[in-house]
Amino acid sequence: QKEVEQNSGPLSVPEGAIASLNCTYSDRGSQSFFWYRQYSGKSPELIMFIYSNGDKEDGRFTAQLNKASQYVSLLIRDSQPSDSATYLCAVIGNQFYFGTGTSLTVIP
Amino acid sequence: ETGVTQTPRHLVMGMTNKKSLKCEQHLGHNAMYWYKQSAKKPLELMFVYNFKEQTENNSVPSRFSPECPNSSHLFLHLHTLQPEDSALYLCASSPGLAHTYEQYFGPGTRLTVT
């Protein structure tokens, strides 16, 4: 079982729609959760982090954490073509684990 | 710009060569990391340094040798690599190792082993 699992996609949404990205993790002791955005040929860029159950909002981005169900999600509202990238979920348990990423395409 | 720089950005080397990757962070962080990113695979943590002391070595082959002379600089020395070592090598830093600390990545070195 992988420590962090993400649907590889590709996920396509029209411009202006809500994009929903999901991530599950196996280590119940995980404490911190991060979302990174990675454009093709570039390095990962931190978007959001969340430590507590519930929602955390930052601009058009909302991170949601449910520790009982061991999943974390990222919602992108009013999706823009510039949001087209691969989104990596990262979890800190015993160490820093990354998922393989979900490729998102926002269609103009 | 994240405050983490890496050189070179691209490297092509033969299997008998010796080369080094360099990483420098200007964020005042105390922890630094080396990751390997291959296509269709999750980021693989290779080495972790905290206050220039190695705290983690994730079963990395000895042909990869890290060096951390101080909290701002990190090197990865390469020798007798294999073609399957071709990948994007990413350096990252964080304020410390506490679970609340996010990591900031450098631009990476695209390594090709021929």
mmCIF file with all atom_site columns, C-alpha atoms in Angstrom:
data_model
loop_
_atom_site.group_PDB
_atom_site.id
_atom_site.type_symbol
_atom_site.label_atom_id
_atom_site.label_alt_id
_atom_site.label_comp_id
_atom_site.label_asym_id
_atom_site.label_entity_id
_atom_site.label_seq_id
_atom_site.pdbx_PDB_ins_code
_atom_site.Cartn_x
_atom_site.Cartn_y
_atom_site.Cartn_z
_atom_site.occupancy
_atom_site.B_iso_or_equiv
_atom_site.pdbx_formal_charge
_atom_site.auth_seq_id
_atom_site.auth_comp_id
_atom_site.auth_asym_id
_atom_site.auth_atom_id
_atom_site.pdbx_PDB_model_num
ATOM 1   C CA . GLN A 1 1   ? 0.000   0.000  0.000   1.00 0.00 ? 1   GLN A CA 1
ATOM 2   C CA . LYS A 1 2   ? 1.318   3.403  -0.931  1.00 0.00 ? 2   LYS A CA 1
ATOM 3   C CA . GLU A 1 3   ? 1.697   5.913  1.872   1.00 0.00 ? 3   GLU A CA 1
ATOM 4   C CA . VAL A 1 4   ? -0.045  8.630  -0.135  1.00 0.00 ? 4   VAL A CA 1
ATOM 5   C CA . GLU A 1 5   ? -2.426  7.974  -3.021  1.00 0.00 ? 5   GLU A CA 1
ATOM 6   C CA . GLN A 1 6   ? -3.771  10.378 -5.583  1.00 0.00 ? 6   GLN A CA 1
ATOM 7   C CA . ASN A 1 7   ? -5.768  9.877  -8.749  1.00 0.00 ? 7   ASN A CA 1
ATOM 8   C CA . SER A 1 8   ? -3.231  10.574 -11.492 1.00 0.00 ? 8   SER A CA 1
ATOM 9   C CA . GLY A 1 9   ? -5.894  12.052 -13.756 1.00 0.00 ? 9   GLY A CA 1
ATOM 10  C CA . PRO A 1 10  ? -5.863  13.837 -16.056 1.00 0.00 ? 10  PRO A CA 1
ATOM 11  C CA . LEU A 1 11  ? -8.660  15.893 -14.571 1.00 0.00 ? 11  LEU A CA 1
ATOM 12  C CA . SER A 1 12  ? -10.224 18.387 -16.967 1.00 0.00 ? 12  SER A CA 1
ATOM 13  C CA . VAL A 1 13  ? -12.540 21.189 -15.892 1.00 0.00 ? 13  VAL A CA 1
ATOM 14  C CA . PRO A 1 14  ? -13.889 24.191 -17.808 1.00 0.00 ? 14  PRO A CA 1
ATOM 15  C CA . GLU A 1 15  ? -12.692 27.662 -16.921 1.00 0.00 ? 15  GLU A CA 1
ATOM 16  C CA . GLY A 1 16  ? -14.641 29.089 -14.000 1.00 0.00 ? 16  GLY A CA 1
ATOM 17  C CA . ALA A 1 17  ? -15.627 25.687 -12.591 1.00 0.00 ? 17  ALA A CA 1
ATOM 18  C CA . ILE A 1 18  ? -14.559 24.130 -9.296  1.00 0.00 ? 18  ILE A CA 1
ATOM 19  C CA . ALA A 1 19  ? -11.709 21.623 -9.494  1.00 0.00 ? 19  ALA A CA 1
ATOM 20  C CA . SER A 1 20  ? -11.646 18.977 -6.759  1.00 0.00 ? 20  SER A CA 1
ATOM 21  C CA . LEU A 1 21  ? -8.445  17.078 -6.043  1.00 0.00 ? 21  LEU A CA 1
ATOM 22  C CA . ASN A 1 22  ? -8.310  14.226 -3.555  1.00 0.00 ? 22  ASN A CA 1
ATOM 23  C CA . CYS A 1 23  ? -5.626  12.454 -1.594  1.00 0.00 ? 23  CYS A CA 1
ATOM 24  C CA . THR A 1 24  ? -5.696  9.526  0.838   1.00 0.00 ? 24  THR A CA 1
ATOM 25  C CA . TYR A 1 25  ? -2.953  8.468  3.207   1.00 0.00 ? 25  TYR A CA 1
ATOM 26  C CA . SER A 1 26  ? -2.186  5.319  5.135   1.00 0.00 ? 26  SER A CA 1
ATOM 27  C CA . ASP A 1 27  ? -0.402  6.506  8.295   1.00 0.00 ? 27  ASP A CA 1
ATOM 28  C CA . ARG A 1 28  ? -3.005  7.369  10.941  1.00 0.00 ? 28  ARG A CA 1
ATOM 29  C CA . GLY A 1 29  ? -0.322  9.195  12.902  1.00 0.00 ? 29  GLY A CA 1
ATOM 30  C CA . SER A 1 30  ? 0.199   11.750 10.130  1.00 0.00 ? 30  SER A CA 1
ATOM 31  C CA . GLN A 1 31  ? 0.076   15.259 11.461  1.00 0.00 ? 31  GLN A CA 1
ATOM 32  C CA . SER A 1 32  ? 0.625   17.732 8.660   1.00 0.00 ? 32  SER A CA 1
ATOM 33  C CA . PHE A 1 33  ? -0.680  17.909 5.125   1.00 0.00 ? 33  PHE A CA 1
ATOM 34  C CA . PHE A 1 34  ? 0.509   20.004 2.212   1.00 0.00 ? 34  PHE A CA 1
ATOM 35  C CA . TRP A 1 35  ? -0.551  20.728 -1.339  1.00 0.00 ? 35  TRP A CA 1
ATOM 36  C CA . TYR A 1 36  ? 2.079   21.635 -3.924  1.00 0.00 ? 36  TYR A CA 1
ATOM 37  C CA . ARG A 1 37  ? 1.581   22.755 -7.507  1.00 0.00 ? 37  ARG A CA 1
ATOM 38  C CA . GLN A 1 38  ? 4.104   21.691 -10.124 1.00 0.00 ? 38  GLN A CA 1
ATOM 39  C CA . TYR A 1 39  ? 4.127   23.129 -13.613 1.00 0.00 ? 39  TYR A CA 1
ATOM 40  C CA . SER A 1 40  ? 5.711   21.010 -16.329 1.00 0.00 ? 40  SER A CA 1
ATOM 41  C CA . GLY A 1 41  ? 9.488   21.234 -16.127 1.00 0.00 ? 41  GLY A CA 1
ATOM 42  C CA . LYS A 1 42  ? 9.394   23.222 -12.885 1.00 0.00 ? 42  LYS A CA 1
ATOM 43  C CA . SER A 1 43  ? 9.834   22.379 -9.225  1.00 0.00 ? 43  SER A CA 1
ATOM 44  C CA . PRO A 1 44  ? 6.964   21.969 -6.716  1.00 0.00 ? 44  PRO A CA 1
ATOM 45  C CA . GLU A 1 45  ? 5.537   25.181 -5.287  1.00 0.00 ? 45  GLU A CA 1
ATOM 46  C CA . LEU A 1 46  ? 3.723   25.215 -1.948  1.00 0.00 ? 46  LEU A CA 1
ATOM 47  C CA . ILE A 1 47  ? 0.066   26.230 -2.192  1.00 0.00 ? 47  ILE A CA 1
ATOM 48  C CA . MET A 1 48  ? -1.468  25.332 1.150   1.00 0.00 ? 48  MET A CA 1
ATOM 49  C CA . PHE A 1 49  ? -0.946  23.419 4.339   1.00 0.00 ? 49  PHE A CA 1
ATOM 50  C CA . ILE A 1 50  ? -3.447  22.154 6.893   1.00 0.00 ? 50  ILE A CA 1
ATOM 51  C CA . TYR A 1 51  ? -3.009  20.548 10.292  1.00 0.00 ? 51  TYR A CA 1
ATOM 52  C CA . SER A 1 52  ? -6.498  20.366 11.815  1.00 0.00 ? 52  SER A CA 1
ATOM 53  C CA . ASN A 1 53  ? -9.697  18.667 10.745  1.00 0.00 ? 53  ASN A CA 1
ATOM 54  C CA . GLY A 1 54  ? -12.011 20.871 8.742   1.00 0.00 ? 54  GLY A CA 1
ATOM 55  C CA . ASP A 1 55  ? -11.563 23.447 6.035   1.00 0.00 ? 55  ASP A CA 1
ATOM 56  C CA . LYS A 1 56  ? -8.892  26.052 5.455   1.00 0.00 ? 56  LYS A CA 1
ATOM 57  C CA . GLU A 1 57  ? -9.411  28.725 2.837   1.00 0.00 ? 57  GLU A CA 1
ATOM 58  C CA . ASP A 1 58  ? -6.865  30.893 1.055   1.00 0.00 ? 58  ASP A CA 1
ATOM 59  C CA . GLY A 1 59  ? -8.175  32.911 -1.845  1.00 0.00 ? 59  GLY A CA 1
ATOM 60  C CA . ARG A 1 60  ? -9.560  30.557 -4.476  1.00 0.00 ? 60  ARG A CA 1
ATOM 61  C CA . PHE A 1 61  ? -8.094  27.515 -2.718  1.00 0.00 ? 61  PHE A CA 1
ATOM 62  C CA . THR A 1 62  ? -9.698  25.465 0.052   1.00 0.00 ? 62  THR A CA 1
ATOM 63  C CA . ALA A 1 63  ? -7.999  22.538 1.749   1.00 0.00 ? 63  ALA A CA 1
ATOM 64  C CA . GLN A 1 64  ? -10.181 20.014 3.553   1.00 0.00 ? 64  GLN A CA 1
ATOM 65  C CA . LEU A 1 65  ? -8.902  17.469 6.059   1.00 0.00 ? 65  LEU A CA 1
ATOM 66  C CA . ASN A 1 66  ? -10.681 14.465 7.522   1.00 0.00 ? 66  ASN A CA 1
ATOM 67  C CA . LYS A 1 67  ? -8.316  12.505 9.743   1.00 0.00 ? 67  LYS A CA 1
ATOM 68  C CA . ALA A 1 68  ? -10.897 9.852  10.650  1.00 0.00 ? 68  ALA A CA 1
ATOM 69  C CA . SER A 1 69  ? -11.287 8.950  6.986   1.00 0.00 ? 69  SER A CA 1
ATOM 70  C CA . GLN A 1 70  ? -7.635  9.670  6.220   1.00 0.00 ? 70  GLN A CA 1
ATOM 71  C CA . TYR A 1 71  ? -8.174  11.966 3.305   1.00 0.00 ? 71  TYR A CA 1
ATOM 72  C CA . VAL A 1 72  ? -7.284  15.486 2.379   1.00 0.00 ? 72  VAL A CA 1
ATOM 73  C CA . SER A 1 73  ? -8.644  17.405 -0.564  1.00 0.00 ? 73  SER A CA 1
ATOM 74  C CA . LEU A 1 74  ? -7.989  20.628 -2.426  1.00 0.00 ? 74  LEU A CA 1
ATOM 75  C CA . LEU A 1 75  ? -10.763 22.661 -4.032  1.00 0.00 ? 75  LEU A CA 1
ATOM 76  C CA . ILE A 1 76  ? -9.927  25.314 -6.593  1.00 0.00 ? 76  ILE A CA 1
ATOM 77  C CA . ARG A 1 77  ? -12.781 27.735 -7.209  1.00 0.00 ? 77  ARG A CA 1
ATOM 78  C CA . ASP A 1 78  ? -13.151 29.787 -10.391 1.00 0.00 ? 78  ASP A CA 1
ATOM 79  C CA . SER A 1 79  ? -10.518 27.635 -12.100 1.00 0.00 ? 79  SER A CA 1
ATOM 80  C CA . GLN A 1 80  ? -8.227  29.469 -14.525 1.00 0.00 ? 80  GLN A CA 1
ATOM 81  C CA . PRO A 1 81  ? -6.116  28.110 -17.393 1.00 0.00 ? 81  PRO A CA 1
ATOM 82  C CA . SER A 1 82  ? -3.066  29.121 -15.337 1.00 0.00 ? 82  SER A CA 1
ATOM 83  C CA . ASP A 1 83  ? -4.116  26.531 -12.743 1.00 0.00 ? 83  ASP A CA 1
ATOM 84  C CA . SER A 1 84  ? -3.292  23.786 -15.244 1.00 0.00 ? 84  SER A CA 1
ATOM 85  C CA . ALA A 1 85  ? -0.513  21.828 -13.550 1.00 0.00 ? 85  ALA A CA 1
ATOM 86  C CA . THR A 1 86  ? 0.181   18.708 -11.534 1.00 0.00 ? 86  THR A CA 1
ATOM 87  C CA . TYR A 1 87  ? -0.909  18.933 -7.900  1.00 0.00 ? 87  TYR A CA 1
ATOM 88  C CA . LEU A 1 88  ? 1.091   16.982 -5.341  1.00 0.00 ? 88  LEU A CA 1
ATOM 89  C CA . CYS A 1 89  ? -0.245  15.940 -1.976  1.00 0.00 ? 89  CYS A CA 1
ATOM 90  C CA . ALA A 1 90  ? 2.371   15.618 0.784   1.00 0.00 ? 90  ALA A CA 1
ATOM 91  C CA . VAL A 1 91  ? 1.925   14.146 4.229   1.00 0.00 ? 91  VAL A CA 1
ATOM 92  C CA . ILE A 1 92  ? 4.206   14.201 7.238   1.00 0.00 ? 92  ILE A CA 1
ATOM 93  C CA . GLY A 1 93  ? 4.004   10.986 9.220   1.00 0.00 ? 93  GLY A CA 1
ATOM 94  C CA . ASN A 1 94  ? 7.261   9.327  10.167  1.00 0.00 ? 94  ASN A CA 1
ATOM 95  C CA . GLN A 1 95  ? 8.731   11.270 7.294   1.00 0.00 ? 95  GLN A CA 1
ATOM 96  C CA . PHE A 1 96  ? 7.675   13.450 4.397   1.00 0.00 ? 96  PHE A CA 1
ATOM 97  C CA . TYR A 1 97  ? 5.665   11.390 1.857   1.00 0.00 ? 97  TYR A CA 1
ATOM 98  C CA . PHE A 1 98  ? 4.523   12.674 -1.515  1.00 0.00 ? 98  PHE A CA 1
ATOM 99  C CA . GLY A 1 99  ? 1.831   11.326 -3.796  1.00 0.00 ? 99  GLY A CA 1
ATOM 100 C CA . THR A 1 100 ? 2.418   10.882 -7.523  1.00 0.00 ? 100 THR A CA 1
ATOM 101 C CA . GLY A 1 101 ? 0.266   13.928 -8.276  1.00 0.00 ? 101 GLY A CA 1
ATOM 102 C CA . THR A 1 102 ? -2.939  14.690 -10.146 1.00 0.00 ? 102 THR A CA 1
ATOM 103 C CA . SER A 1 103 ? -2.700  16.387 -13.512 1.00 0.00 ? 103 SER A CA 1
ATOM 104 C CA . LEU A 1 104 ? -5.262  19.186 -13.880 1.00 0.00 ? 104 LEU A CA 1
ATOM 105 C CA . THR A 1 105 ? -6.196  20.860 -17.148 1.00 0.00 ? 105 THR A CA 1
ATOM 106 C CA . VAL A 1 106 ? -8.461  23.909 -17.134 1.00 0.00 ? 106 VAL A CA 1
ATOM 107 C CA . ILE A 1 107 ? -10.097 24.341 -20.510 1.00 0.00 ? 107 ILE A CA 1
ATOM 108 C CA . PRO A 1 108 ? -10.698 27.956 -21.657 1.00 0.00 ? 108 PRO A CA 1
ATOM 109 C CA . GLU B 2 1   ? 11.963  32.418 -6.704  1.00 0.00 ? 1   GLU B CA 1
ATOM 110 C CA . THR B 2 2   ? 11.753  30.451 -3.484  1.00 0.00 ? 2   THR B CA 1
ATOM 111 C CA . GLY B 2 3   ? 15.153  31.414 -2.073  1.00 0.00 ? 3   GLY B CA 1
ATOM 112 C CA . VAL B 2 4   ? 16.612  28.000 -2.914  1.00 0.00 ? 4   VAL B CA 1
ATOM 113 C CA . THR B 2 5   ? 19.032  27.832 -5.842  1.00 0.00 ? 5   THR B CA 1
ATOM 114 C CA . GLN B 2 6   ? 20.502  24.799 -7.556  1.00 0.00 ? 6   GLN B CA 1
ATOM 115 C CA . THR B 2 7   ? 23.349  24.404 -10.029 1.00 0.00 ? 7   THR B CA 1
ATOM 116 C CA . PRO B 2 8   ? 23.720  23.179 -12.634 1.00 0.00 ? 8   PRO B CA 1
ATOM 117 C CA . ARG B 2 9   ? 20.190  23.193 -14.006 1.00 0.00 ? 9   ARG B CA 1
ATOM 118 C CA . HIS B 2 10  ? 21.015  20.500 -16.550 1.00 0.00 ? 10  HIS B CA 1
ATOM 119 C CA . LEU B 2 11  ? 23.727  17.851 -16.470 1.00 0.00 ? 11  LEU B CA 1
ATOM 120 C CA . VAL B 2 12  ? 24.661  15.081 -18.883 1.00 0.00 ? 12  VAL B CA 1
ATOM 121 C CA . MET B 2 13  ? 27.265  12.643 -17.648 1.00 0.00 ? 13  MET B CA 1
ATOM 122 C CA . GLY B 2 14  ? 28.688  9.301  -18.599 1.00 0.00 ? 14  GLY B CA 1
ATOM 123 C CA . MET B 2 15  ? 28.610  6.338  -16.269 1.00 0.00 ? 15  MET B CA 1
ATOM 124 C CA . THR B 2 16  ? 32.301  6.714  -15.423 1.00 0.00 ? 16  THR B CA 1
ATOM 125 C CA . ASN B 2 17  ? 32.188  10.443 -14.667 1.00 0.00 ? 17  ASN B CA 1
ATOM 126 C CA . LYS B 2 18  ? 32.242  12.190 -11.310 1.00 0.00 ? 18  LYS B CA 1
ATOM 127 C CA . LYS B 2 19  ? 30.139  15.311 -10.880 1.00 0.00 ? 19  LYS B CA 1
ATOM 128 C CA . SER B 2 20  ? 28.530  17.305 -8.076  1.00 0.00 ? 20  SER B CA 1
ATOM 129 C CA . LEU B 2 21  ? 25.203  19.053 -7.667  1.00 0.00 ? 21  LEU B CA 1
ATOM 130 C CA . LYS B 2 22  ? 25.045  22.184 -5.555  1.00 0.00 ? 22  LYS B CA 1
ATOM 131 C CA . CYS B 2 23  ? 22.196  23.666 -3.559  1.00 0.00 ? 23  CYS B CA 1
ATOM 132 C CA . GLU B 2 24  ? 22.127  26.927 -1.618  1.00 0.00 ? 24  GLU B CA 1
ATOM 133 C CA . GLN B 2 25  ? 19.295  28.382 0.439   1.00 0.00 ? 25  GLN B CA 1
ATOM 134 C CA . HIS B 2 26  ? 18.956  32.041 1.409   1.00 0.00 ? 26  HIS B CA 1
ATOM 135 C CA . LEU B 2 27  ? 16.034  31.593 3.799   1.00 0.00 ? 27  LEU B CA 1
ATOM 136 C CA . GLY B 2 28  ? 17.874  31.095 7.069   1.00 0.00 ? 28  GLY B CA 1
ATOM 137 C CA . HIS B 2 29  ? 16.538  27.546 7.302   1.00 0.00 ? 29  HIS B CA 1
ATOM 138 C CA . ASN B 2 30  ? 18.184  24.789 9.308   1.00 0.00 ? 30  ASN B CA 1
ATOM 139 C CA . ALA B 2 31  ? 17.067  21.672 7.445   1.00 0.00 ? 31  ALA B CA 1
ATOM 140 C CA . MET B 2 32  ? 17.917  20.693 3.873   1.00 0.00 ? 32  MET B CA 1
ATOM 141 C CA . TYR B 2 33  ? 16.824  17.781 1.734   1.00 0.00 ? 33  TYR B CA 1
ATOM 142 C CA . TRP B 2 34  ? 17.672  15.952 -1.479  1.00 0.00 ? 34  TRP B CA 1
ATOM 143 C CA . TYR B 2 35  ? 14.844  14.391 -3.504  1.00 0.00 ? 35  TYR B CA 1
ATOM 144 C CA . LYS B 2 36  ? 14.769  12.373 -6.719  1.00 0.00 ? 36  LYS B CA 1
ATOM 145 C CA . GLN B 2 37  ? 11.813  12.806 -9.068  1.00 0.00 ? 37  GLN B CA 1
ATOM 146 C CA . SER B 2 38  ? 11.346  10.255 -11.839 1.00 0.00 ? 38  SER B CA 1
ATOM 147 C CA . ALA B 2 39  ? 8.496   10.141 -14.319 1.00 0.00 ? 39  ALA B CA 1
ATOM 148 C CA . LYS B 2 40  ? 5.250   8.627  -12.981 1.00 0.00 ? 40  LYS B CA 1
ATOM 149 C CA . LYS B 2 41  ? 6.775   8.121  -9.514  1.00 0.00 ? 41  LYS B CA 1
ATOM 150 C CA . PRO B 2 42  ? 6.306   10.080 -6.298  1.00 0.00 ? 42  PRO B CA 1
ATOM 151 C CA . LEU B 2 43  ? 9.101   12.269 -5.062  1.00 0.00 ? 43  LEU B CA 1
ATOM 152 C CA . GLU B 2 44  ? 11.678  10.048 -3.372  1.00 0.00 ? 44  GLU B CA 1
ATOM 153 C CA . LEU B 2 45  ? 13.370  11.462 -0.299  1.00 0.00 ? 45  LEU B CA 1
ATOM 154 C CA . MET B 2 46  ? 17.093  10.684 -0.445  1.00 0.00 ? 46  MET B CA 1
ATOM 155 C CA . PHE B 2 47  ? 18.845  12.557 2.351   1.00 0.00 ? 47  PHE B CA 1
ATOM 156 C CA . VAL B 2 48  ? 17.959  14.920 5.180   1.00 0.00 ? 48  VAL B CA 1
ATOM 157 C CA . TYR B 2 49  ? 20.272  17.273 7.035   1.00 0.00 ? 49  TYR B CA 1
ATOM 158 C CA . ASN B 2 50  ? 19.388  19.281 10.120  1.00 0.00 ? 50  ASN B CA 1
ATOM 159 C CA . PHE B 2 51  ? 21.904  21.835 11.418  1.00 0.00 ? 51  PHE B CA 1
ATOM 160 C CA . LYS B 2 52  ? 24.343  20.258 8.906   1.00 0.00 ? 52  LYS B CA 1
ATOM 161 C CA . GLU B 2 53  ? 24.054  16.828 10.514  1.00 0.00 ? 53  GLU B CA 1
ATOM 162 C CA . GLN B 2 54  ? 22.643  13.984 8.443   1.00 0.00 ? 54  GLN B CA 1
ATOM 163 C CA . THR B 2 55  ? 19.449  12.686 10.016  1.00 0.00 ? 55  THR B CA 1
ATOM 164 C CA . GLU B 2 56  ? 18.165  10.451 7.264   1.00 0.00 ? 56  GLU B CA 1
ATOM 165 C CA . ASN B 2 57  ? 19.530  8.282  4.465   1.00 0.00 ? 57  ASN B CA 1
ATOM 166 C CA . ASN B 2 58  ? 16.751  6.452  2.704   1.00 0.00 ? 58  ASN B CA 1
ATOM 167 C CA . SER B 2 59  ? 18.724  3.425  1.527   1.00 0.00 ? 59  SER B CA 1
ATOM 168 C CA . VAL B 2 60  ? 20.354  5.440  -1.206  1.00 0.00 ? 60  VAL B CA 1
ATOM 169 C CA . PRO B 2 61  ? 23.111  3.675  -3.205  1.00 0.00 ? 61  PRO B CA 1
ATOM 170 C CA . SER B 2 62  ? 26.628  4.711  -2.264  1.00 0.00 ? 62  SER B CA 1
ATOM 171 C CA . ARG B 2 63  ? 27.210  6.161  -5.740  1.00 0.00 ? 63  ARG B CA 1
ATOM 172 C CA . PHE B 2 64  ? 25.306  9.168  -4.324  1.00 0.00 ? 64  PHE B CA 1
ATOM 173 C CA . SER B 2 65  ? 27.257  10.950 -1.599  1.00 0.00 ? 65  SER B CA 1
ATOM 174 C CA . PRO B 2 66  ? 25.834  14.017 0.168   1.00 0.00 ? 66  PRO B CA 1
ATOM 175 C CA . GLU B 2 67  ? 27.799  16.776 1.851   1.00 0.00 ? 67  GLU B CA 1
ATOM 176 C CA . CYS B 2 68  ? 26.498  19.597 4.022   1.00 0.00 ? 68  CYS B CA 1
ATOM 177 C CA . PRO B 2 69  ? 29.284  21.984 5.087   1.00 0.00 ? 69  PRO B CA 1
ATOM 178 C CA . ASN B 2 70  ? 26.836  24.413 6.731   1.00 0.00 ? 70  ASN B CA 1
ATOM 179 C CA . SER B 2 71  ? 23.097  25.021 7.055   1.00 0.00 ? 71  SER B CA 1
ATOM 180 C CA . SER B 2 72  ? 22.983  27.037 3.825   1.00 0.00 ? 72  SER B CA 1
ATOM 181 C CA . HIS B 2 73  ? 24.788  24.704 1.443   1.00 0.00 ? 73  HIS B CA 1
ATOM 182 C CA . LEU B 2 74  ? 24.160  21.148 0.347   1.00 0.00 ? 74  LEU B CA 1
ATOM 183 C CA . PHE B 2 75  ? 25.991  19.078 -2.236  1.00 0.00 ? 75  PHE B CA 1
ATOM 184 C CA . LEU B 2 76  ? 25.289  15.761 -3.901  1.00 0.00 ? 76  LEU B CA 1
ATOM 185 C CA . HIS B 2 77  ? 28.398  14.067 -5.245  1.00 0.00 ? 77  HIS B CA 1
ATOM 186 C CA . LEU B 2 78  ? 27.809  11.619 -8.071  1.00 0.00 ? 78  LEU B CA 1
ATOM 187 C CA . HIS B 2 79  ? 30.065  8.832  -9.336  1.00 0.00 ? 79  HIS B CA 1
ATOM 188 C CA . THR B 2 80  ? 29.664  5.720  -11.490 1.00 0.00 ? 80  THR B CA 1
ATOM 189 C CA . LEU B 2 81  ? 25.968  6.384  -11.997 1.00 0.00 ? 81  LEU B CA 1
ATOM 190 C CA . GLN B 2 82  ? 23.595  4.156  -13.929 1.00 0.00 ? 82  GLN B CA 1
ATOM 191 C CA . PRO B 2 83  ? 21.159  5.158  -16.697 1.00 0.00 ? 83  PRO B CA 1
ATOM 192 C CA . GLU B 2 84  ? 18.236  4.577  -14.286 1.00 0.00 ? 84  GLU B CA 1
ATOM 193 C CA . ASP B 2 85  ? 19.616  7.403  -12.149 1.00 0.00 ? 85  ASP B CA 1
ATOM 194 C CA . SER B 2 86  ? 18.510  9.871  -14.818 1.00 0.00 ? 86  SER B CA 1
ATOM 195 C CA . ALA B 2 87  ? 15.897  12.060 -13.154 1.00 0.00 ? 87  ALA B CA 1
ATOM 196 C CA . LEU B 2 88  ? 15.156  15.500 -11.772 1.00 0.00 ? 88  LEU B CA 1
ATOM 197 C CA . TYR B 2 89  ? 17.068  16.062 -8.528  1.00 0.00 ? 89  TYR B CA 1
ATOM 198 C CA . LEU B 2 90  ? 15.422  18.539 -6.222  1.00 0.00 ? 90  LEU B CA 1
ATOM 199 C CA . CYS B 2 91  ? 16.844  20.283 -3.201  1.00 0.00 ? 91  CYS B CA 1
ATOM 200 C CA . ALA B 2 92  ? 14.517  21.645 -0.525  1.00 0.00 ? 92  ALA B CA 1
ATOM 201 C CA . SER B 2 93  ? 14.847  23.456 2.768   1.00 0.00 ? 93  SER B CA 1
ATOM 202 C CA . SER B 2 94  ? 12.645  24.063 5.796   1.00 0.00 ? 94  SER B CA 1
ATOM 203 C CA . PRO B 2 95  ? 13.026  26.035 9.028   1.00 0.00 ? 95  PRO B CA 1
ATOM 204 C CA . GLY B 2 96  ? 13.523  22.800 10.955  1.00 0.00 ? 96  GLY B CA 1
ATOM 205 C CA . LEU B 2 97  ? 12.313  19.225 11.135  1.00 0.00 ? 97  LEU B CA 1
ATOM 206 C CA . ALA B 2 98  ? 9.129   19.830 13.152  1.00 0.00 ? 98  ALA B CA 1
ATOM 207 C CA . HIS B 2 99  ? 6.029   18.421 11.493  1.00 0.00 ? 99  HIS B CA 1
ATOM 208 C CA . THR B 2 100 ? 4.529   21.857 10.970  1.00 0.00 ? 100 THR B CA 1
ATOM 209 C CA . TYR B 2 101 ? 7.310   23.063 8.714   1.00 0.00 ? 101 TYR B CA 1
ATOM 210 C CA . GLU B 2 102 ? 6.663   23.271 5.004   1.00 0.00 ? 102 GLU B CA 1
ATOM 211 C CA . GLN B 2 103 ? 9.479   22.686 2.540   1.00 0.00 ? 103 GLN B CA 1
ATOM 212 C CA . TYR B 2 104 ? 10.594  25.062 -0.166  1.00 0.00 ? 104 TYR B CA 1
ATOM 213 C CA . PHE B 2 105 ? 12.072  23.599 -3.320  1.00 0.00 ? 105 PHE B CA 1
ATOM 214 C CA . GLY B 2 106 ? 14.826  24.744 -5.618  1.00 0.00 ? 106 GLY B CA 1
ATOM 215 C CA . PRO B 2 107 ? 14.394  24.630 -9.407  1.00 0.00 ? 107 PRO B CA 1
ATOM 216 C CA . GLY B 2 108 ? 16.059  21.220 -9.687  1.00 0.00 ? 108 GLY B CA 1
ATOM 217 C CA . THR B 2 109 ? 18.862  19.689 -11.728 1.00 0.00 ? 109 THR B CA 1
ATOM 218 C CA . ARG B 2 110 ? 17.807  17.602 -14.710 1.00 0.00 ? 110 ARG B CA 1
ATOM 219 C CA . LEU B 2 111 ? 20.345  14.766 -14.801 1.00 0.00 ? 111 LEU B CA 1
ATOM 220 C CA . THR B 2 112 ? 20.855  12.496 -17.777 1.00 0.00 ? 112 THR B CA 1
ATOM 221 C CA . VAL B 2 113 ? 23.226  9.534  -17.459 1.00 0.00 ? 113 VAL B CA 1
ATOM 222 C CA . THR B 2 114 ? 24.440  8.148  -20.772 1.00 0.00 ? 114 THR B CA 1
#
